[in-house]
Coordinates of C-alpha atoms in Angstrom, one line a residue:
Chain A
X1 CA 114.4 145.9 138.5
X2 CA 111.8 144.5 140.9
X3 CA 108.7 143.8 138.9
X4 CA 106.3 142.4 141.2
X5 CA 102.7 143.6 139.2
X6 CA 100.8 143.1 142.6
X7 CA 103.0 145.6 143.9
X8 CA 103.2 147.5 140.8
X9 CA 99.2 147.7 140.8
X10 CA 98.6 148.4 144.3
X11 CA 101.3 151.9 144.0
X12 CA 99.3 152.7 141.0
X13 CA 95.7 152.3 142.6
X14 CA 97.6 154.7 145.2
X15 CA 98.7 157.2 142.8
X16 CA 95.2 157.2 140.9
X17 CA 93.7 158.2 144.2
X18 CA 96.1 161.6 144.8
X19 CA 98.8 159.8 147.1
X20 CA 102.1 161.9 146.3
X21 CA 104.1 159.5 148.7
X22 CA 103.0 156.3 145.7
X23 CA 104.3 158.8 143.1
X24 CA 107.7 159.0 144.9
X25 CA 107.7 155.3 145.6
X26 CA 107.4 154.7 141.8
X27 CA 109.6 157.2 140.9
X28 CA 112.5 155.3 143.3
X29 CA 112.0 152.2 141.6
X30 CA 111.8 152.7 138.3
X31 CA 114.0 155.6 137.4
X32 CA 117.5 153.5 137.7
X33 CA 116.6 150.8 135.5
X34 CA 114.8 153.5 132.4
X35 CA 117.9 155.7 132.8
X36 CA 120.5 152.9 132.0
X37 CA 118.1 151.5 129.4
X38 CA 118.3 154.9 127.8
X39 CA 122.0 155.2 128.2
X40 CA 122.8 152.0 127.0
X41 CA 120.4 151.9 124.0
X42 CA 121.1 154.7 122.3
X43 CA 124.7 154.8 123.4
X44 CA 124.1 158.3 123.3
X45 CA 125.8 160.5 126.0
X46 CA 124.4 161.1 129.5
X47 CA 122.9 164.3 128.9
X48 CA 120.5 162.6 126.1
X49 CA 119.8 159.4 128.6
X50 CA 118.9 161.7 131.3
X51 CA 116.4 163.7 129.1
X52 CA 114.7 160.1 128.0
X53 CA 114.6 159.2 130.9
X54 CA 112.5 162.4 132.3
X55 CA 110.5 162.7 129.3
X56 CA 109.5 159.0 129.4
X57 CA 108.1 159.1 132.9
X58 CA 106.2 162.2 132.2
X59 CA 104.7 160.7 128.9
X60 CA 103.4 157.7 131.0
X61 CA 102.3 159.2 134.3
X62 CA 100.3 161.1 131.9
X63 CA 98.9 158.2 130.7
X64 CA 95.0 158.1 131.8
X65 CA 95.8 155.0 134.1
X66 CA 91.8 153.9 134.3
X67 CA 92.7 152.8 130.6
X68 CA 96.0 151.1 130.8
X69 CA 96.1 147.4 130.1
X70 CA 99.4 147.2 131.1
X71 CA 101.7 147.6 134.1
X72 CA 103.3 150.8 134.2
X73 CA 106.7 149.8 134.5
X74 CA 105.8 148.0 130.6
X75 CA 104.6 151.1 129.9
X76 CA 107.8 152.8 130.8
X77 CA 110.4 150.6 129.3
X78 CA 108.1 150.8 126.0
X79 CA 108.2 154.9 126.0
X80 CA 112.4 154.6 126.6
X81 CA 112.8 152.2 123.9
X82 CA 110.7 153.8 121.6
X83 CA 112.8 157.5 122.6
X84 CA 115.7 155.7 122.0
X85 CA 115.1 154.4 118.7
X86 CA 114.6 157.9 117.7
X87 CA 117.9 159.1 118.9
X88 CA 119.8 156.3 117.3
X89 CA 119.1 157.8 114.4
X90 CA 121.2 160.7 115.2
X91 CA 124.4 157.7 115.5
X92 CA 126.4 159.0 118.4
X93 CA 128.2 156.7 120.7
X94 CA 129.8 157.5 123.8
X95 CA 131.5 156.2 127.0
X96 CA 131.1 159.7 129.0
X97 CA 129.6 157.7 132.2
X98 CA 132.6 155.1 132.2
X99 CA 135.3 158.4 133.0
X100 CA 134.9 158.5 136.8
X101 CA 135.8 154.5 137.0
X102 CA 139.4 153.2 137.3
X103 CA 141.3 151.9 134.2
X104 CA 140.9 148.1 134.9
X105 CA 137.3 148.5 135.4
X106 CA 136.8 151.3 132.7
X107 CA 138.4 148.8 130.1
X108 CA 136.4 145.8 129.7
X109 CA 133.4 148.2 130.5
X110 CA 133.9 150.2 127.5
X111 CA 134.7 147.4 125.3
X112 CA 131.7 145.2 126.4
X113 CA 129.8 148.8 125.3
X114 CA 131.4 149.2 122.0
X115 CA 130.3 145.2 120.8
X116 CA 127.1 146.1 122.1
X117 CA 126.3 148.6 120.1
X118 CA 127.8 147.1 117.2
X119 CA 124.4 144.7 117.9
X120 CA 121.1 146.1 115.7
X121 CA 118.9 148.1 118.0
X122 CA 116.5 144.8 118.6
X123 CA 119.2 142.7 119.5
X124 CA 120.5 145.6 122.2
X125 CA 117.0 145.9 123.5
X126 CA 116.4 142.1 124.6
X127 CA 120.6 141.6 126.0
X128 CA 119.7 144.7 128.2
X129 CA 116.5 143.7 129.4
X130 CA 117.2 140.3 130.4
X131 CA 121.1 140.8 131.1
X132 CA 121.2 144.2 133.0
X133 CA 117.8 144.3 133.8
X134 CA 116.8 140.8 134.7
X135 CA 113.4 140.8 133.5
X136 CA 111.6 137.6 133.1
X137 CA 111.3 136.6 129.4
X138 CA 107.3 137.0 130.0
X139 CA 107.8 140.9 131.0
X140 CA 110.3 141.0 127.8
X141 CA 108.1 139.1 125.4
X142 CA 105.3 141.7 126.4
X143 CA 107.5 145.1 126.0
X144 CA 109.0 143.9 122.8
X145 CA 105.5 142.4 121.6
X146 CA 106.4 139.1 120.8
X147 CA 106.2 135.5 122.6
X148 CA 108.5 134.3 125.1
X149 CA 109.6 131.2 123.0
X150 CA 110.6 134.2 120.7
X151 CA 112.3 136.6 123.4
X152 CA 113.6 133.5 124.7
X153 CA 115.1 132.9 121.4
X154 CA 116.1 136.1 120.0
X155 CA 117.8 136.5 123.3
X156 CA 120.0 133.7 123.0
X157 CA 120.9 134.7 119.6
X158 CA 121.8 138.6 120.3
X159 CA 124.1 137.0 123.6
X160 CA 126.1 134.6 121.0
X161 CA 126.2 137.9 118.9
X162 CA 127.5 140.3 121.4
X163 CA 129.9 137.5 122.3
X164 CA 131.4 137.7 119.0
X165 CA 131.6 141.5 118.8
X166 CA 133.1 141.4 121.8
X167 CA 136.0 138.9 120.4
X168 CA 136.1 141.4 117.2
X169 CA 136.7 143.9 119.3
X170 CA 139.8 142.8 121.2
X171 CA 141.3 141.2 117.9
X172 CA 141.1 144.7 116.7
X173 CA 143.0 146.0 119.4
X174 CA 145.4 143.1 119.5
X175 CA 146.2 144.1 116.2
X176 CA 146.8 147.5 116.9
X177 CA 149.1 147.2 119.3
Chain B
X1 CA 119.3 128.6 148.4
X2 CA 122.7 129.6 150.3
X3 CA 125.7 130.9 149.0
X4 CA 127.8 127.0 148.3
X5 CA 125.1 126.2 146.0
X6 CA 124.3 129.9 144.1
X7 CA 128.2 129.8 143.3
X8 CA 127.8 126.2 142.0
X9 CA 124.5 127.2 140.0
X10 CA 126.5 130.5 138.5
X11 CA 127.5 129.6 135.6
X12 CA 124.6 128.1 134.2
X13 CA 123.1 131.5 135.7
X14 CA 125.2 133.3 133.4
X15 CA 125.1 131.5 130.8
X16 CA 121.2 132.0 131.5
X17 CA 120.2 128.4 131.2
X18 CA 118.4 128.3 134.5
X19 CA 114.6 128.0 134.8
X20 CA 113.0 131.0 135.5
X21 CA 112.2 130.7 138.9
X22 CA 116.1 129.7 140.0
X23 CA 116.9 132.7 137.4
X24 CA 115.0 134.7 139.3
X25 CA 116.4 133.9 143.0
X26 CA 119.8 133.9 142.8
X27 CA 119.6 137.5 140.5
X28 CA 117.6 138.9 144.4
X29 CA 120.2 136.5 146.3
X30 CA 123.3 138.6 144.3
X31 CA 121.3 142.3 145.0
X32 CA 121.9 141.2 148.8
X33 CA 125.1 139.0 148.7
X34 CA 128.2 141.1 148.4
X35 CA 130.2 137.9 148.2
X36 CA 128.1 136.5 146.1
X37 CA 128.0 139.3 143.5
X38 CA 132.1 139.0 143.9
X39 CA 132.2 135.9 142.6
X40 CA 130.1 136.4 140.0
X41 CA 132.4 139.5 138.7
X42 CA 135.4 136.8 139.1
X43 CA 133.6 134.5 137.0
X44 CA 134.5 137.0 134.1
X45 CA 131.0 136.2 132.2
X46 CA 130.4 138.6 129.6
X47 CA 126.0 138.5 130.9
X48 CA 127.3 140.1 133.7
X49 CA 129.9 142.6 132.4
X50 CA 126.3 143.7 130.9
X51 CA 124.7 143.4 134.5
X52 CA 127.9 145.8 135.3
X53 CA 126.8 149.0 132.5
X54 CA 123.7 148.8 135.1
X55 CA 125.4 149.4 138.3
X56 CA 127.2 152.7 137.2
X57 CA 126.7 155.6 139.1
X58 CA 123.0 157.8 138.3
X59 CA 123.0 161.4 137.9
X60 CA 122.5 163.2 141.3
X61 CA 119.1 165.0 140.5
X62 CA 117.5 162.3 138.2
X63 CA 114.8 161.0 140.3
X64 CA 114.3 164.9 141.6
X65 CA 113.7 166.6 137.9
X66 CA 111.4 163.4 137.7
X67 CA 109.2 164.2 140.1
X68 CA 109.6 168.0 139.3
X69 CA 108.1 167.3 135.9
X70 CA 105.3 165.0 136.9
X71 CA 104.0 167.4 139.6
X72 CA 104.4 170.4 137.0
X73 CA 100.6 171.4 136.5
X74 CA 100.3 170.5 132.4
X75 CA 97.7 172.1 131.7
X76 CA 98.7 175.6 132.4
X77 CA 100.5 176.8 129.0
X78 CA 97.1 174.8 127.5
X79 CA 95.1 178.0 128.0
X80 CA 94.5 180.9 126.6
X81 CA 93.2 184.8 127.7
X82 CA 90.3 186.4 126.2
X83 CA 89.2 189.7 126.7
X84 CA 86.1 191.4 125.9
X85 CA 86.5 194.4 123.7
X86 CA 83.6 196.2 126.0
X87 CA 84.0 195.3 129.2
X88 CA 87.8 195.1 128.6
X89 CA 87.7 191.8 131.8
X90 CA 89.6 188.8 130.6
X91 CA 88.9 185.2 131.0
X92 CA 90.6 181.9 130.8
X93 CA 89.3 179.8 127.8
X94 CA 90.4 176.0 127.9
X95 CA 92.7 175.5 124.5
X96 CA 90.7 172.7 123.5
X97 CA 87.7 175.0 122.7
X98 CA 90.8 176.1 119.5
X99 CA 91.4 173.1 118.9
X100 CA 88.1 171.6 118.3
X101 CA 87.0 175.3 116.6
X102 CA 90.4 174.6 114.1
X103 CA 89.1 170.9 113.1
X104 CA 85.6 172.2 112.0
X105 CA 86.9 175.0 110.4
X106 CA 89.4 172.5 108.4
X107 CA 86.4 169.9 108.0
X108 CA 84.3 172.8 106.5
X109 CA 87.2 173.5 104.1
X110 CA 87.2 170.4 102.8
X111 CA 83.8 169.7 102.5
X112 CA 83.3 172.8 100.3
X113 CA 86.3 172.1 98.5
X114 CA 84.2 169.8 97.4
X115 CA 81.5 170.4 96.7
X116 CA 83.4 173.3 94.1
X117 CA 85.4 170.2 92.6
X118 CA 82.3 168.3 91.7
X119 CA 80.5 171.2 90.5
X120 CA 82.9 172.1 87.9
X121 CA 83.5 168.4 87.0
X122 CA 80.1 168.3 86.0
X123 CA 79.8 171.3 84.2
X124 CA 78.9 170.9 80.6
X125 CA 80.9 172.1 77.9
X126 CA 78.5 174.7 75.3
X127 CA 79.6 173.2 72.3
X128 CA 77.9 170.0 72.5
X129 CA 76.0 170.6 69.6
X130 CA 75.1 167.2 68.6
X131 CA 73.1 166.1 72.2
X132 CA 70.3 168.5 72.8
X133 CA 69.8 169.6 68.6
X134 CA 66.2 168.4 67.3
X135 CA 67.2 167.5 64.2
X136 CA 70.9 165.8 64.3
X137 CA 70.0 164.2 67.6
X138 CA 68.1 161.4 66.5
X139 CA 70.1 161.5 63.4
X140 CA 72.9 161.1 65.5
X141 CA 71.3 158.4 67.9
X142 CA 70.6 156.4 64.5
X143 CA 74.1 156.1 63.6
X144 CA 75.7 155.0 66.8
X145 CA 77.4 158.2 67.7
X146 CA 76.4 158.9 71.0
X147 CA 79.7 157.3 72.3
X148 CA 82.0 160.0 70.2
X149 CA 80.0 162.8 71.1
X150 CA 80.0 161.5 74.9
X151 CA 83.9 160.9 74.3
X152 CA 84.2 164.8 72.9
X153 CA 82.1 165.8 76.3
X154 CA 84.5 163.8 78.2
X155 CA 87.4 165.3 76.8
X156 CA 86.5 168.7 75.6
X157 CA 87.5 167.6 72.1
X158 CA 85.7 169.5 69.3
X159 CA 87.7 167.9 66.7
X160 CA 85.8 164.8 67.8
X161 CA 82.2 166.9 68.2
X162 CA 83.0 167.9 64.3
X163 CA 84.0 164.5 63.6
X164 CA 80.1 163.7 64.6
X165 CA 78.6 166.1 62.9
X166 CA 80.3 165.3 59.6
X167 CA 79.2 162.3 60.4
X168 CA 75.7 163.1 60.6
X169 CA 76.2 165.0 57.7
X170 CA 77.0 162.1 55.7
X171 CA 74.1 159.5 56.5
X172 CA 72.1 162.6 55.5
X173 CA 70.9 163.1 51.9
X174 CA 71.0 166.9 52.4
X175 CA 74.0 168.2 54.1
X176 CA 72.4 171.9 52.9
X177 CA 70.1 170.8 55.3
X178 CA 72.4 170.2 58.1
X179 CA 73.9 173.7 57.5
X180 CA 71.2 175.5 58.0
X181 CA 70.4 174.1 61.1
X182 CA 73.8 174.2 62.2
X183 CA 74.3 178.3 61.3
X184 CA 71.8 179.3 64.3
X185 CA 73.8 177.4 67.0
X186 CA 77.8 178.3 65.7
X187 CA 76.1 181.9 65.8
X188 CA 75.0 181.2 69.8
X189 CA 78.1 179.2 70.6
X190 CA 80.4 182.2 69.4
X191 CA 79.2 184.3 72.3
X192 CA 81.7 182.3 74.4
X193 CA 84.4 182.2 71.8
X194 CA 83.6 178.4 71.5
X195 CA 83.5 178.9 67.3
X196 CA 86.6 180.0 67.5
X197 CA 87.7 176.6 68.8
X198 CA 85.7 175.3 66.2
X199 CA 87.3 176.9 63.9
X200 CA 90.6 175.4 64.8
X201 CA 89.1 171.7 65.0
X202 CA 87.5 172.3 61.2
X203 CA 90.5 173.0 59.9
X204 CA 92.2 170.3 61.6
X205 CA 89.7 168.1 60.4
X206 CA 89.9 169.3 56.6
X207 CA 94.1 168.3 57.0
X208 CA 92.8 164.8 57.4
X209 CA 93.4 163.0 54.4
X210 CA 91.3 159.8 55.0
X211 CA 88.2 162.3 55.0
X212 CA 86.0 162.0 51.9
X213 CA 85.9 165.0 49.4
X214 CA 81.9 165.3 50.1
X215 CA 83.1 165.8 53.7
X216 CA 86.1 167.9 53.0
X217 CA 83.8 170.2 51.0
X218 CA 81.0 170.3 53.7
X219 CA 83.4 171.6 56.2
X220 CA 84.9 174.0 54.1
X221 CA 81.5 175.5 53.7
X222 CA 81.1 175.5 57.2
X223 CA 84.2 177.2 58.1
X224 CA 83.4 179.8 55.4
X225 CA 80.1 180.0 57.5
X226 CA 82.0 180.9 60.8
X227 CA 84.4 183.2 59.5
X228 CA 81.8 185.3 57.7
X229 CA 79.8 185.2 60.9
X230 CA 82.8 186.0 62.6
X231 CA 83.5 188.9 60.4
X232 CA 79.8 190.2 61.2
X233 CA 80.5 189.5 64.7
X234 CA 83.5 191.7 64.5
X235 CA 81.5 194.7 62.8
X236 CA 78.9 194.6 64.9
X237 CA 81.2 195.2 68.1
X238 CA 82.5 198.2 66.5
X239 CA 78.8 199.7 65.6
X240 CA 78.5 198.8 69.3
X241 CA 81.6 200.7 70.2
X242 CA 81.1 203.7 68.0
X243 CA 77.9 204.4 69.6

């Protein structure tokens, strides 16, 4: 995810002033990165991640943007994550965007999924915004509301985490077999 | 940077112990580098398995419904038609004008609500006997029982308002006395069926065995004095009715 806030700033300015081509622009970048946070998050099927995904940008290009004190794409992640967190509730977990991939791809995929949502819902949010979406610990500290000695922190702790799940996992299937 | 030293820097990349501004050029260098980004997939780090959920492919129509939705005019289901009953035209009224006419109506609603609660919560019960009287008032006042009788107001309690008065009756030398200024008001109270209440709390009182006989005996006459108004009471309604 590119998050250059001049950038970010100067589409928005753009889009405050009726220019549909700033709306697409912003649309382009942003949409990739909120739809894999959704899918991802919830671990909820494709279907769900896609609905997020549409209902989050409509919730914040609704926004009054005059009185936003944040970037938009802040904005955005924050409406995903707070979707998300609603749809956990409902507890379903699926691999349906791994089917179309081959096997030795579609393995370690699904497995690195299943230890990550083994993680508590915090823990999933900062491995995916600084592992899949490579946000800067200042852009994380400011969508999960905390410091960046604390995103920084937390991080590190939900990596060693996953890592472990990830190690459960395959022991499991070890022993299966 | 080139590509020698991104693949020597990679694993403290993964292992995300880079400083920010390193972090951040090698993750643009591997959205260019095919190469690059194939080495770091070899590498087998678990950061970038992660990195990997990312790069699936998106739904076709995604960024299409997207737009769809934000150029969608909102506020068209947010209004509603009126018509006029004589000219029969109709005319678009903004649905906030509902919405701000449904929070007055819901304000006024509450604010009479109440006002009705504090009206009856101050409503004072009739047989109070003891507060406004011209003779057991003071009487009353002298003997500290303000307290039971505003405890008996509080509470609706006539077995405490009797309590008073036999009280009253008590400090005074002639309860005779007492009696006779107490017949007039049971005979006003019993319009609103409050001596029949009254009637209840003497007897409850005259069960109370710590009560001295002179009190026991007092009451007694009063209760005699309610039932034979009572009785009067009764025959008078059927005068009333025969007529």
């Amino acid at each position: 995810m590119n998050f250059s806030p001049s950038d970010e700033m100067d589409l928005v300015g753009r889009l405050r002033s009726g220019d549909t081509k700033a709306l697409e622009m912003i649309v382009e970048r942003f949409h990739k990165p909120a739809y894999f946070l959704a899918l991802h998050l919830a671990g909820c099927d494709k279907n769900k991640a896609y609905e997020i995904t549409v209902y989050s940008f409509s919730q914040t290009l609704q926004r009054n943007f005059n009185a936003m004190s944040e970037p938009f794409s802040v904005a955005l992640l924050r409406c995903v994550i707070s979707r998300c967190r609603d749809a956990v509730l409902a507890n379903t977990f699926s691999t349906s965007e791994l089917t179309d991939l081959p096997v030795e791809k579609k393995e370690p995929l699904r497995i690195v999924k299943e230890a990550l949502f083994g993680l508590s819902f915090e823990d999933r949010v900062l491995l995916l915004l600084r592992d899949q979406q490579n946000l800067p610990y200042e852009q994380i500290a400011w969508i999960v509301g905390s410091s960046r000695k604390d995103a920084k922190q937390q991080t590190f702790r939900a990596r060693h985490k996953h890592r472990e799940k990830v190690e459960a996992v395959l022991n499991r299937a070890r022993f299966s077999l | 940077m080139n590509c020698q030293l991104i693949q020597d820097k990679m694993k403290s990349f993964l292992d995300d112990l880079l400083e920010e501004s390193e972090y951040q050029e090698i993750r643009f260098h591997l959205e260019e580098c095919q190469a690059c980004a194939a080495y770091a997939s070899s590498v087998g780090s678990l950061s970038y398995k992660v990195k990997e959920l990312g790069q699936l492919p998106l739904p076709q129509d995604l960024a299409q419904t997207i737009l769809f939705e934000a150029k969608r005019p909102k506020e068209a289901s947010a209004t509603v038609f009126t018509q006029n009953i004589i000219t029969g035209k109709t005319r678009e009224m903004p649905v906030f004008i509902f919405r701000w006419a449904t929070l007055f109506l819901v304000l006024m609603i509450f604010l009479v609500s109440v006002f009705l609660f504090a009206g009856i919560a101050s409503r004072k019960p009739t047989m109070n006997v003891l507060e406004h009287h011209p003779v057991l008032a003071p009487k009353a006042e002298e003997k500290n029982l303000i307290p039971t009788v505003q405890a008996s107001y509080e509470t609706g309690n006539l077995a405490l308002d009797i309590q008073a008065i036999v009280d009253t009756a008590a400090f005074n030398a002639t309860n005779q006395e007492i009696l006779d200024q107490l017949q007039p008001l049971l005979s006003r109270t019993y319009e609103d069926a409050g001596s029949l209440l009254l009637l209840d709390g003497v007897d409850r009182l005259i069960k109370l065995a710590r009560l001295d006989p002179d009190h026991v005996s007092l009451l007694q006459e009063l209760k005699g004095i309610l039932l034979q108004y009572q009785e009067s009471h009764a025959l008078n309604q059927k005068k009333v009715e025969g007529l």
